[in-house]
Coordinates of C-alpha atoms and ligand atoms in Angstrom, one line a residue:
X587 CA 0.0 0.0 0.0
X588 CA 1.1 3.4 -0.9
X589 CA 0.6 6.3 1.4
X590 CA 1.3 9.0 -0.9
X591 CA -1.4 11.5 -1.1
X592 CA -4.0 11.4 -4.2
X593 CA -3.2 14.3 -6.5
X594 CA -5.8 16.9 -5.2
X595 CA -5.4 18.4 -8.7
X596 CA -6.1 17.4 -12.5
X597 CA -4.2 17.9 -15.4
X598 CA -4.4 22.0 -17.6
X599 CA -5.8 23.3 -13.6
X600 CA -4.5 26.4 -12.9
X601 CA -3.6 26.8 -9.3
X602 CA -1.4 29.3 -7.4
X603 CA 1.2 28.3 -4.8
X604 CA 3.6 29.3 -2.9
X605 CA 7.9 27.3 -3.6
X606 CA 8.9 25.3 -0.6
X607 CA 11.8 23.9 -1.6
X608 CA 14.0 23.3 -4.4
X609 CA 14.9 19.7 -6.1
X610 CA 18.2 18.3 -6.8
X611 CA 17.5 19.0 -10.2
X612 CA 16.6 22.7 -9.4
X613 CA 12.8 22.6 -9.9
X614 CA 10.6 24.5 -7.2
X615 CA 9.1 22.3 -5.0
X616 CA 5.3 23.1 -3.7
X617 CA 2.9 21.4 -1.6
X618 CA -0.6 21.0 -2.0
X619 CA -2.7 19.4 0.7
X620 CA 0.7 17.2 1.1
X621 CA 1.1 16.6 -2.5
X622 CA 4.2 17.4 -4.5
X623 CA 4.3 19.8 -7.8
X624 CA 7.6 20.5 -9.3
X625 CA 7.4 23.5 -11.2
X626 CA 10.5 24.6 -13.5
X627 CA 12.9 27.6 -13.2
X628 CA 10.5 28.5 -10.1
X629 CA 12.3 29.3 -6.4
X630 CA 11.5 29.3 -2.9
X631 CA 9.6 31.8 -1.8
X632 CA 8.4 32.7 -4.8
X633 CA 4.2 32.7 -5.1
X634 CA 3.6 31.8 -8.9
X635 CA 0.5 30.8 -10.8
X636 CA 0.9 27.2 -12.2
X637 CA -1.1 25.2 -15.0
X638 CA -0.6 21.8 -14.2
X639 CA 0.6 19.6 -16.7
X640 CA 1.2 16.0 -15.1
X641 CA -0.3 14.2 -12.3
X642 CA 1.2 11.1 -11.1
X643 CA 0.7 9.6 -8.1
X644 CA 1.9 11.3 -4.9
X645 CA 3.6 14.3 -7.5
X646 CA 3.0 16.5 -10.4
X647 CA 4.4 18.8 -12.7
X648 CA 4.1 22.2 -13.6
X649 CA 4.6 25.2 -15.6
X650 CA 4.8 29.1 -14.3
X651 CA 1.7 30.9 -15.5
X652 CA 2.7 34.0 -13.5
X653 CA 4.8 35.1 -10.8
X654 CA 3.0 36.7 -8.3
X655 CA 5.5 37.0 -5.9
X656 CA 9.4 37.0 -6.7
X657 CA 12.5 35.6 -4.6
X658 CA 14.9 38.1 -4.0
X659 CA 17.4 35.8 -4.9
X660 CA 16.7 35.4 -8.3
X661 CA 18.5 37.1 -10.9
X662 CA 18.7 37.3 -14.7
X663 CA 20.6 34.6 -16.4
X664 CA 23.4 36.1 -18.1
X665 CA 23.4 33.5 -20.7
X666 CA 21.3 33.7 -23.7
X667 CA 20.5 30.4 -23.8
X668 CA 20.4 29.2 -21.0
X669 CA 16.4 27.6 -21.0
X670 CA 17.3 25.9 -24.3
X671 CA 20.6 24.7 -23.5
X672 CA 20.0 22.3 -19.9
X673 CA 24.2 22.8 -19.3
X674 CA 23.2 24.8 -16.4
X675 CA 20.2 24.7 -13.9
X676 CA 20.7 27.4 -11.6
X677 CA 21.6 30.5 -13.4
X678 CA 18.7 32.2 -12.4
X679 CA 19.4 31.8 -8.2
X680 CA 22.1 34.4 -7.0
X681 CA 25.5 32.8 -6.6
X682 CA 25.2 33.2 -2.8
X683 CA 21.8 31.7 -2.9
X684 CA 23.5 28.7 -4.9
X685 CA 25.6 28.1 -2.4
X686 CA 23.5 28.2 0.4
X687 CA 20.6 26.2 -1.0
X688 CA 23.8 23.3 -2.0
X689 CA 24.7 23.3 1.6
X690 CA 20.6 22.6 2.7
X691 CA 20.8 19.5 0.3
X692 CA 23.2 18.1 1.8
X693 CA 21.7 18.0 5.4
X694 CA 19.1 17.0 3.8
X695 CA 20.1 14.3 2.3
X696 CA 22.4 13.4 5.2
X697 CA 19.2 13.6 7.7
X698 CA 16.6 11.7 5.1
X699 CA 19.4 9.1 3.9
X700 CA 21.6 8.7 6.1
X701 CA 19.9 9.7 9.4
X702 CA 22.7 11.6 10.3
X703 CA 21.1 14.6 12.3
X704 CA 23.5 16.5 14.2
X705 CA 26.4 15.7 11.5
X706 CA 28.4 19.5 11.3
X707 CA 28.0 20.7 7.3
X708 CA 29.9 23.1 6.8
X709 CA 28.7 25.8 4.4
X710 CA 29.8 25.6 0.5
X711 CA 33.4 27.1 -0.5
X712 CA 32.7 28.9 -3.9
X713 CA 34.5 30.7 -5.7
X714 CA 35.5 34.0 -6.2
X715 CA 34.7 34.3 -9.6
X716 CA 32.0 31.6 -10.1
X717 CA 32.1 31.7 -14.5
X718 CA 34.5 30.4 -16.7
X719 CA 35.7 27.6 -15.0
X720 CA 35.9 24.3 -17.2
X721 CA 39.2 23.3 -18.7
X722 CA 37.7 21.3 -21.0
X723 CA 35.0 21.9 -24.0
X724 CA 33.4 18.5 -26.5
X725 CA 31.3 20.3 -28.9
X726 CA 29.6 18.3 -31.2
X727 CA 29.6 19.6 -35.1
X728 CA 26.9 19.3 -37.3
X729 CA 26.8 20.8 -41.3
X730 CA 24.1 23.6 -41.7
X731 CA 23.7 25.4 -45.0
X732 CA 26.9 25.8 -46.6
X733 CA 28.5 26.0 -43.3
X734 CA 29.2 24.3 -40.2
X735 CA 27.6 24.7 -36.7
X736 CA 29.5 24.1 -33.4
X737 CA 26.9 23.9 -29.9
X738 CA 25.1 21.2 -28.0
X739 CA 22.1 19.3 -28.4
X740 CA 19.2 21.2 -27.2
X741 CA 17.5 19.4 -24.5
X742 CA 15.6 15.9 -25.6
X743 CA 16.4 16.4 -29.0
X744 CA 19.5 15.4 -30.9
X745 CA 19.6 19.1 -33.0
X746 CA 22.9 20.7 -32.4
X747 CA 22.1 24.3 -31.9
X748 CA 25.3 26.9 -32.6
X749 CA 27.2 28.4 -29.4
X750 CA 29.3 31.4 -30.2
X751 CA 30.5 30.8 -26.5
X752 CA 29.7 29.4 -22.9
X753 CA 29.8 31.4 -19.9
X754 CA 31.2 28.2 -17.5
X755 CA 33.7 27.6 -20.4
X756 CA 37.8 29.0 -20.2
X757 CA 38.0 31.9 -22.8
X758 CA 40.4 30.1 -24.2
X759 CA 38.1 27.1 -25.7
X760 CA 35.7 28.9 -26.9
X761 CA 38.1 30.7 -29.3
X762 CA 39.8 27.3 -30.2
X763 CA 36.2 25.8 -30.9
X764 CA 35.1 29.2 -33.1
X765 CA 38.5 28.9 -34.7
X766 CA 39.0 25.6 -35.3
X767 CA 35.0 25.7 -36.6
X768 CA 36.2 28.4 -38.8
X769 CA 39.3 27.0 -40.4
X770 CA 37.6 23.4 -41.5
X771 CA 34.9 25.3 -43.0
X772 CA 37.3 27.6 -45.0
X773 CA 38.2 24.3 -46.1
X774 CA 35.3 22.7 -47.2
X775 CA 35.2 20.1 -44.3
X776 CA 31.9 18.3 -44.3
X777 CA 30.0 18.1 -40.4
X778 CA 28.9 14.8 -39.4
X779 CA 25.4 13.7 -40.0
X780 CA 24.2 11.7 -37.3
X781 CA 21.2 9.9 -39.4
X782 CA 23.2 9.1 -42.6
X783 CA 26.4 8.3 -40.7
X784 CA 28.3 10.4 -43.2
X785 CA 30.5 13.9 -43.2
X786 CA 33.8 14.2 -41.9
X787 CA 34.0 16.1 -38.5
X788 CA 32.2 14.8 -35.4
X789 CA 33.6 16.8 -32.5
X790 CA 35.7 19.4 -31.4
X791 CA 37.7 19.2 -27.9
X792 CA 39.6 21.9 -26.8
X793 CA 41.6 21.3 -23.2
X794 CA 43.3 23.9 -21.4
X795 CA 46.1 24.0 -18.7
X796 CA 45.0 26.3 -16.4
X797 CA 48.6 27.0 -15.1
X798 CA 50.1 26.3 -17.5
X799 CA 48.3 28.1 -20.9
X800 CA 49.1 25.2 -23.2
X801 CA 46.1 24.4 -25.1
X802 CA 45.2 20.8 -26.8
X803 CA 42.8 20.3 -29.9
X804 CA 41.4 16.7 -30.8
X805 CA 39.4 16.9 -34.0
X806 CA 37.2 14.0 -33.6
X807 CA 36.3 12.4 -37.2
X808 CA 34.5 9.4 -38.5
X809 CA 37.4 8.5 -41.3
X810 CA 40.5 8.2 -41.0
X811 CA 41.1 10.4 -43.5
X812 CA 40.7 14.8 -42.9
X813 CA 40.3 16.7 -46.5
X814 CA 43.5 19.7 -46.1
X815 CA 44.4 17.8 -42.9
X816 CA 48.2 19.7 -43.4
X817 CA 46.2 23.2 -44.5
X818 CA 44.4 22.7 -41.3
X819 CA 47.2 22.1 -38.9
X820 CA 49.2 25.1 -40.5
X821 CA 45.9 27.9 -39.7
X822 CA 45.2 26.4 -36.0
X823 CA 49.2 27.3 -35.3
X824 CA 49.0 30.5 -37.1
X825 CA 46.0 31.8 -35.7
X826 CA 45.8 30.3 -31.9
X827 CA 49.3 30.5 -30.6
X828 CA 48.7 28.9 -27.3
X829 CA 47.7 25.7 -29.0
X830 CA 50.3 23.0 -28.0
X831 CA 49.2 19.4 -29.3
X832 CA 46.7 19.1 -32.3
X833 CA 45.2 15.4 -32.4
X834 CA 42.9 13.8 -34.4
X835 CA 40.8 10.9 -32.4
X836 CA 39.1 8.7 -35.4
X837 CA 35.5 7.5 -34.4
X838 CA 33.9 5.7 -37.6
X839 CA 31.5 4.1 -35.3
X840 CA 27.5 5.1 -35.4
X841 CA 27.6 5.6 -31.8
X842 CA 26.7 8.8 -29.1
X843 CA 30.2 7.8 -27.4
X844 CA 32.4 10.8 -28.3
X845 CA 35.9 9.2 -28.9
X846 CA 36.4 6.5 -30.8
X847 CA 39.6 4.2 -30.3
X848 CA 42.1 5.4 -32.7
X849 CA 44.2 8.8 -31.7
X850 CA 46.9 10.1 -33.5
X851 CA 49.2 13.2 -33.0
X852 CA 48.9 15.8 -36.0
X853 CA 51.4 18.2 -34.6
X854 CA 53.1 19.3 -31.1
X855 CA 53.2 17.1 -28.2
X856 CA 51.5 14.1 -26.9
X857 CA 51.2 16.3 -23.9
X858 CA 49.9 19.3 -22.0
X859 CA 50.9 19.9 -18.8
X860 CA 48.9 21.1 -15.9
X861 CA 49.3 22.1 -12.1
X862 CA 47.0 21.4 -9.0
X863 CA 49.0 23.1 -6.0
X864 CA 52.6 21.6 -6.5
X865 CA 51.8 18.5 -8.4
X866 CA 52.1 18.8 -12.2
X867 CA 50.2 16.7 -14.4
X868 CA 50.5 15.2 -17.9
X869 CA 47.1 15.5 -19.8
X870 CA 46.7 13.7 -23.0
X871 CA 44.0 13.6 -25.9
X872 CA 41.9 10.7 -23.6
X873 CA 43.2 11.8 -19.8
X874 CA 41.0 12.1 -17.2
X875 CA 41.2 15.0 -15.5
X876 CA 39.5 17.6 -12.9
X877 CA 37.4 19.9 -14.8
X878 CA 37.5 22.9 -12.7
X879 CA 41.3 22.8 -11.3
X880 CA 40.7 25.7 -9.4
X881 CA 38.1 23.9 -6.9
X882 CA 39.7 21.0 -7.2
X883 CA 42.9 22.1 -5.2
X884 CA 40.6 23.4 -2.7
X885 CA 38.9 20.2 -2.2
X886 CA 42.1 18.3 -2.0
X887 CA 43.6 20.5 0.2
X888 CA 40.3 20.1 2.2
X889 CA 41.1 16.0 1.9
X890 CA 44.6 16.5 2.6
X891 CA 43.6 18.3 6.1
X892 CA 40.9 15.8 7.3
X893 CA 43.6 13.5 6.2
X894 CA 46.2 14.8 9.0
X895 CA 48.7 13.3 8.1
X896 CA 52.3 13.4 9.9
X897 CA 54.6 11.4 7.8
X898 CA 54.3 8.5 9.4
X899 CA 51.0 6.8 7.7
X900 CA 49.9 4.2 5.0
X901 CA 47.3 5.8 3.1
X902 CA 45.3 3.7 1.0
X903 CA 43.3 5.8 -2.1
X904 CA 40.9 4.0 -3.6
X905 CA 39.2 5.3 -7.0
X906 CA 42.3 6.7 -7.6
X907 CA 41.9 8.1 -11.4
X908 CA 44.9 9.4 -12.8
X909 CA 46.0 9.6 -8.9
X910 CA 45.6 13.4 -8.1
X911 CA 44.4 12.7 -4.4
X912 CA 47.3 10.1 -4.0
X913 CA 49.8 12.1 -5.3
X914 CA 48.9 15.1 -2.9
X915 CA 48.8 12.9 -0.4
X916 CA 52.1 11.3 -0.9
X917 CA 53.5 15.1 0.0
X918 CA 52.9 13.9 3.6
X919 CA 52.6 10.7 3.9
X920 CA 54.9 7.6 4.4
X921 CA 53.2 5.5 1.6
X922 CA 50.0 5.5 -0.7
X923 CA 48.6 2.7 -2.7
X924 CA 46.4 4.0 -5.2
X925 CA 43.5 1.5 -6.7
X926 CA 41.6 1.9 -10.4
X927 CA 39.4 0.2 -12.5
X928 CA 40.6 1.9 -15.8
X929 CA 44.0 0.9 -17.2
X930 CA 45.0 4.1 -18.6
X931 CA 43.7 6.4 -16.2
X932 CA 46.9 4.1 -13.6
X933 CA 49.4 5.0 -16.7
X934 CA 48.7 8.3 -16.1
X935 CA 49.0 8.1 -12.4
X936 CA 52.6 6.1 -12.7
X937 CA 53.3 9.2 -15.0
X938 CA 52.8 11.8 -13.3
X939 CA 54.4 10.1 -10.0
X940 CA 57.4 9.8 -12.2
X941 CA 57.1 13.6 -13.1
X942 CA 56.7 14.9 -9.9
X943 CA 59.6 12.5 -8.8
X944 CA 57.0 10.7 -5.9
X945 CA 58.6 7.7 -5.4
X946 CA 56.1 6.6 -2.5
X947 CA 53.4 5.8 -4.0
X948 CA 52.1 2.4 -5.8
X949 CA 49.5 1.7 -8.5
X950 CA 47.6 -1.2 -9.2
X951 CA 44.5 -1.9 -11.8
X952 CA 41.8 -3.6 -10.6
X953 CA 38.1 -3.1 -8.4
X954 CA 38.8 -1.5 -5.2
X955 CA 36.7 -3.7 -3.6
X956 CA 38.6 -6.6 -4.8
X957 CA 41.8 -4.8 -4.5
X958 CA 41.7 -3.9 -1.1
X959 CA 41.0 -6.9 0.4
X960 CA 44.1 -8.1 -1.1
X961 CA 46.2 -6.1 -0.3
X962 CA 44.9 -6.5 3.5
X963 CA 45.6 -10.1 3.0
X964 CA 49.3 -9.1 2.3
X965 CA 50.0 -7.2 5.2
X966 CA 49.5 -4.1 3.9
X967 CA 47.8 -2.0 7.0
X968 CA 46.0 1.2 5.8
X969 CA 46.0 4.2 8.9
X970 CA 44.0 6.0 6.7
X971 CA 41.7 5.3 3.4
X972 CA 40.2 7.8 1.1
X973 CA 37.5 7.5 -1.6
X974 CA 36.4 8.9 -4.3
X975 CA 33.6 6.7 -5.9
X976 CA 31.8 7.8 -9.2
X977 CA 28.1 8.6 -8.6
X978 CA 26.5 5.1 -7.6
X979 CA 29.0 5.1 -4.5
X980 CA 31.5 2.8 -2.9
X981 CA 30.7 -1.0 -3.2
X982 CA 29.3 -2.4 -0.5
X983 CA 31.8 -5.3 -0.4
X984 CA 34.5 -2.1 -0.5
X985 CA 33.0 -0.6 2.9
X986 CA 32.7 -3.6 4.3
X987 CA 36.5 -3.9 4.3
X988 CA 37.1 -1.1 5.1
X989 CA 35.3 -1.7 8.5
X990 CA 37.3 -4.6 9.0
X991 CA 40.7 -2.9 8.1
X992 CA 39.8 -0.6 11.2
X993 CA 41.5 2.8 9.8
X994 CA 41.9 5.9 12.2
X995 CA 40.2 7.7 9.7
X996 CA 38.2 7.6 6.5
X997 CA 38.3 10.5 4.4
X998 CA 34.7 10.4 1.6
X999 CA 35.4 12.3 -1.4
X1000 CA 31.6 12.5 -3.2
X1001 CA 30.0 13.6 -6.1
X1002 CA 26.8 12.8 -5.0
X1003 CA 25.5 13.7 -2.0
X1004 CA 23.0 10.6 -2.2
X1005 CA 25.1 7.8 -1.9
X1006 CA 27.3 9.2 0.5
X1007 CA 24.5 10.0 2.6
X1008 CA 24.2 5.9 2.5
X1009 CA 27.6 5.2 2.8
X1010 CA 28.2 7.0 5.5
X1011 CA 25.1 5.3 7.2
X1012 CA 27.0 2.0 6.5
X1013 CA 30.4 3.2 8.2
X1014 CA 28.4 4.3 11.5
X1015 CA 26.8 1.4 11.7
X1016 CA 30.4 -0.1 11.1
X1017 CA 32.0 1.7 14.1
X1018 CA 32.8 5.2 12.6
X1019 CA 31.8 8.5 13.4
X1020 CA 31.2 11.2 10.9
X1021 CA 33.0 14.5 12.3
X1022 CA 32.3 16.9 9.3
X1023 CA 31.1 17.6 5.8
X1024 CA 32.5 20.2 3.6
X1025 CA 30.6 20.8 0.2
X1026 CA 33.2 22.2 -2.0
X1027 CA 31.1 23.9 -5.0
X1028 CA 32.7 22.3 -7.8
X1029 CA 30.5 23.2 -10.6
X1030 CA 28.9 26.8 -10.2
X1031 CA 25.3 27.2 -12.0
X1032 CA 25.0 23.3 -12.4
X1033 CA 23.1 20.9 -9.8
X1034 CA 26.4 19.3 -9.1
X1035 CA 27.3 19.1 -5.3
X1036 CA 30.9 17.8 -4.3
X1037 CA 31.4 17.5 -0.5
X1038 CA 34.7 15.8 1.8
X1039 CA 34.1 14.0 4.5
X1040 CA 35.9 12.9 7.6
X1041 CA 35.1 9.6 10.0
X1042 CA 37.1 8.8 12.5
X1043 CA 37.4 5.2 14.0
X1044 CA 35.0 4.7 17.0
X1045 CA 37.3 4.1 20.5
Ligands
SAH2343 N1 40.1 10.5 -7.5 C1 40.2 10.7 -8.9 C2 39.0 10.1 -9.7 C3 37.7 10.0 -9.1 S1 36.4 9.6 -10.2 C4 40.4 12.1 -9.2 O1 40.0 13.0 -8.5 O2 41.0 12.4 -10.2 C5 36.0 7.9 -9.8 C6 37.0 6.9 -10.4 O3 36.6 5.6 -9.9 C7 37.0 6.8 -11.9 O4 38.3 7.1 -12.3 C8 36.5 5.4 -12.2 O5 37.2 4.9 -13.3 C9 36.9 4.7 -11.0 N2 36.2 3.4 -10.6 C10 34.9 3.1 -10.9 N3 34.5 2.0 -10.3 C11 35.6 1.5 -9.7 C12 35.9 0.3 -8.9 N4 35.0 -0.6 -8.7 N5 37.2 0.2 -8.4 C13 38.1 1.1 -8.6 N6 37.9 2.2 -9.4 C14 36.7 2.4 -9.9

């Protein structure tokens, strides 16, 4: 039996309501008689007039009619298309407001989840200048008219609509998408065709080293062959001096996937190089890498002090990528082991150990939760373990060890406040306490909620 509310409203009313709340998705939240509308683009406070276009049951959707009342937090979105676009969610809430209402979802979640009620969360650390952030831009090409358009697929629809430039975006990529869109078109280069499967061009990536400058193009193309491939390669040096590596990825497969297997150099280096704090890294063509360095060095350094570390520890990192975390840690600790599940991304984290001459920490491929154990079984002792799990969280196999292992402390690296919410359920239950939470705001106008946590091993 159900005991969500029947909808106390039928589809095309128009009703007016006051916004409660707003969704992880950042859709206003208001309650009729108990009963949940979500209503689009709308924020608390705010008194709108809805039409009601869904009813489910227990919640239903709707549309602002009028606003009747406005939240002093809202603002105008300073990009123009921002409704058609769905990159961001929150561009019309006030950066303050952003932050504040990230740092409510997370006790939120950690109360409804986790039950974790008197948990300390700590309020977001933003940043200074919340735009241009991302060091990295895929824009999907398309042909249109003679020409070629560069953008991103409107929302539910697989039409690429043109993007002159994107306010979250480094300066620097947009003018290496606009150029690079420019030059191929001079030169007759054909966009790919998603329904035919024909046409030459299927992506631009531009990466940028925040610290650095260097700049890295892929042209991503569905043959191996690129019509005035040298022509091309001669006008991106000329006109974009920055540019430091230009690589062409080779995806002839009818597929959504944006790389395809097959990368080679055209001209420059293999390489860009980056910095996060002190630790440089090597970024190629298919790296992982942090999107927003800036935030990123914040949130380590946050890791790196729930860590506290003396010198003397084994630190075990597990979802180690190309091994930023484990590499700042090394700084201070006696040893890290570092755990993946991708091959590559463990190249790269030998690589840039080798780079930044660590010689204290160790790699190894495989599932952390499968891993771990292992290396328990070995000897190995961890004093401390971090994680950093992708969305769906750490295994439950891999938290189970970790209660078994019995380290001091447990740093959670999380990219959704969900699943650590859960997780860190499982580790109480498991003996450990949760001290604090620190949402780190990762990804400014977006949904996305980062936070750091710290347990520490029951007495
Ligand atoms: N800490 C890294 C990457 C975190 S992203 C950084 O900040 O750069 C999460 C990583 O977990 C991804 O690299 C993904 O490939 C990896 N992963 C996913 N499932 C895994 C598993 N079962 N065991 C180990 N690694 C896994």
């Amino acid at each position: 039996m159900s005991n969500k509310p029947n909808a106390p409203v039928k589809k095309n009313d128009i009703v007016e309501v006051t916004i409660e709340d707003l969704t992880h998705e950042g859709a206003g939240v208001a309650k009729i008689d108990g009963y949940a509308l979500f209503i689009p683009k709308a924020l608390p406070g705010e008194k709108v007039k809805v039409k009601v276009l869904k009813v489910n049951k227990g919640y239903g959707f709707g549309k602002v009619m009028e606003t009747i009342e406005q939240s002093n937090d809202r603002v105008e979105p300073i990009c123009p298309i921002y409704d058609q676009c769905g990159g961001c969610q929150l561009q019309h809430l006030s950066y303050e407001a952003q932050l504040s209402q990230k740092q409510k979802q997370v006790k939120d979640v950690l109360e409804r989840i986790g039950k974790l009620t008197d948990v300390k969360v700590h309020p977001t650390i933003g940043m200074d200048n919340p735009w241009r952030y991302r060091n990295k831009a895929q824009v999907p090409v398309a042909d249109r008219e003679g020409g070629l358009v560069a953008g991103f697929y409107q929302q539910r629809s697989h039409e690429i609509i043109n993007m002159d430039e994107c306010f979250i975006q480094h300066e620097e990529n947009d003018e290496v998408v606009q150029t690079v869109k420019t030059i191929c078109e001079q030169y007759g280069v054909r966009g790919y065709n998603e329904q035919t499967h024909r046409g030459t061009l299927r992506h631009v990536v531009a990466r940028y080293g925040l610290m650095t400058g260097e700049t890295m193009v892929v042209l991503i193309t569905r043959t191996a062959e690129l019509p005035h491939k040298d022509e091309i390669i001669e006008q991106i040096k000329a006109k974009l001096p920055k540019v430091k590596s230009i690589v062409q990825n080779i995806n002839s497969k009818k597929t959504n996937v944006i790389f395809g297997d097959k990368t080679v150099v055209l001209w420059g280096e293999t390489y860009i190089y980056d910095f996060i704090g002190d630790i440089k890294f090597a970024i190629s063509a298919r790296s992982f890498y942090q999107v927003n360095p800036e935030q990123t060095k914040v949130l380590y350094d946050k890791a790196l002090e729930y860590a506290n570390l003396s010198g003397h520890e084994t630190v075990i990192d597990a979802y180690c990528g190309i091994g930023t975390i484990s590499l700042f840690l090394a700084q201070k600790a006696k040893h890290v082991y570092g755990v993946e599940i991708v091959p590559q991304a463990i190249d790269d984290a030998k690589r840039n150990a080798k780079l930044n001459h660590i010689e204290n920490a160790d790699f190894a491929v495989g599932e952390a939760e499968n891993v771990i154990p292992w290396w328990h079984a070995q000897g190995i002792r961890a004093d401390i373990i971090v994680v950093d799990p992708p969305r769906k969280g750490c295994d439950e196999k891999l938290l189970q060890t970790i209660i078994q292992m019995k380290p001091k402390r447990v740093v959670y690296v999380s990219c959704n406040p969900a699943t650590l919410a859960r997780d860190l359920r499982i580790l109480e239950d498991g003996g450990y306490v949760t001290k604090e939470v620190q949402p780190v705001d990762m990804f400014p106008h977006t949904n996305h909620i980062e936070n750091v946590a710290v347990l520490e091993l029951k007495m």
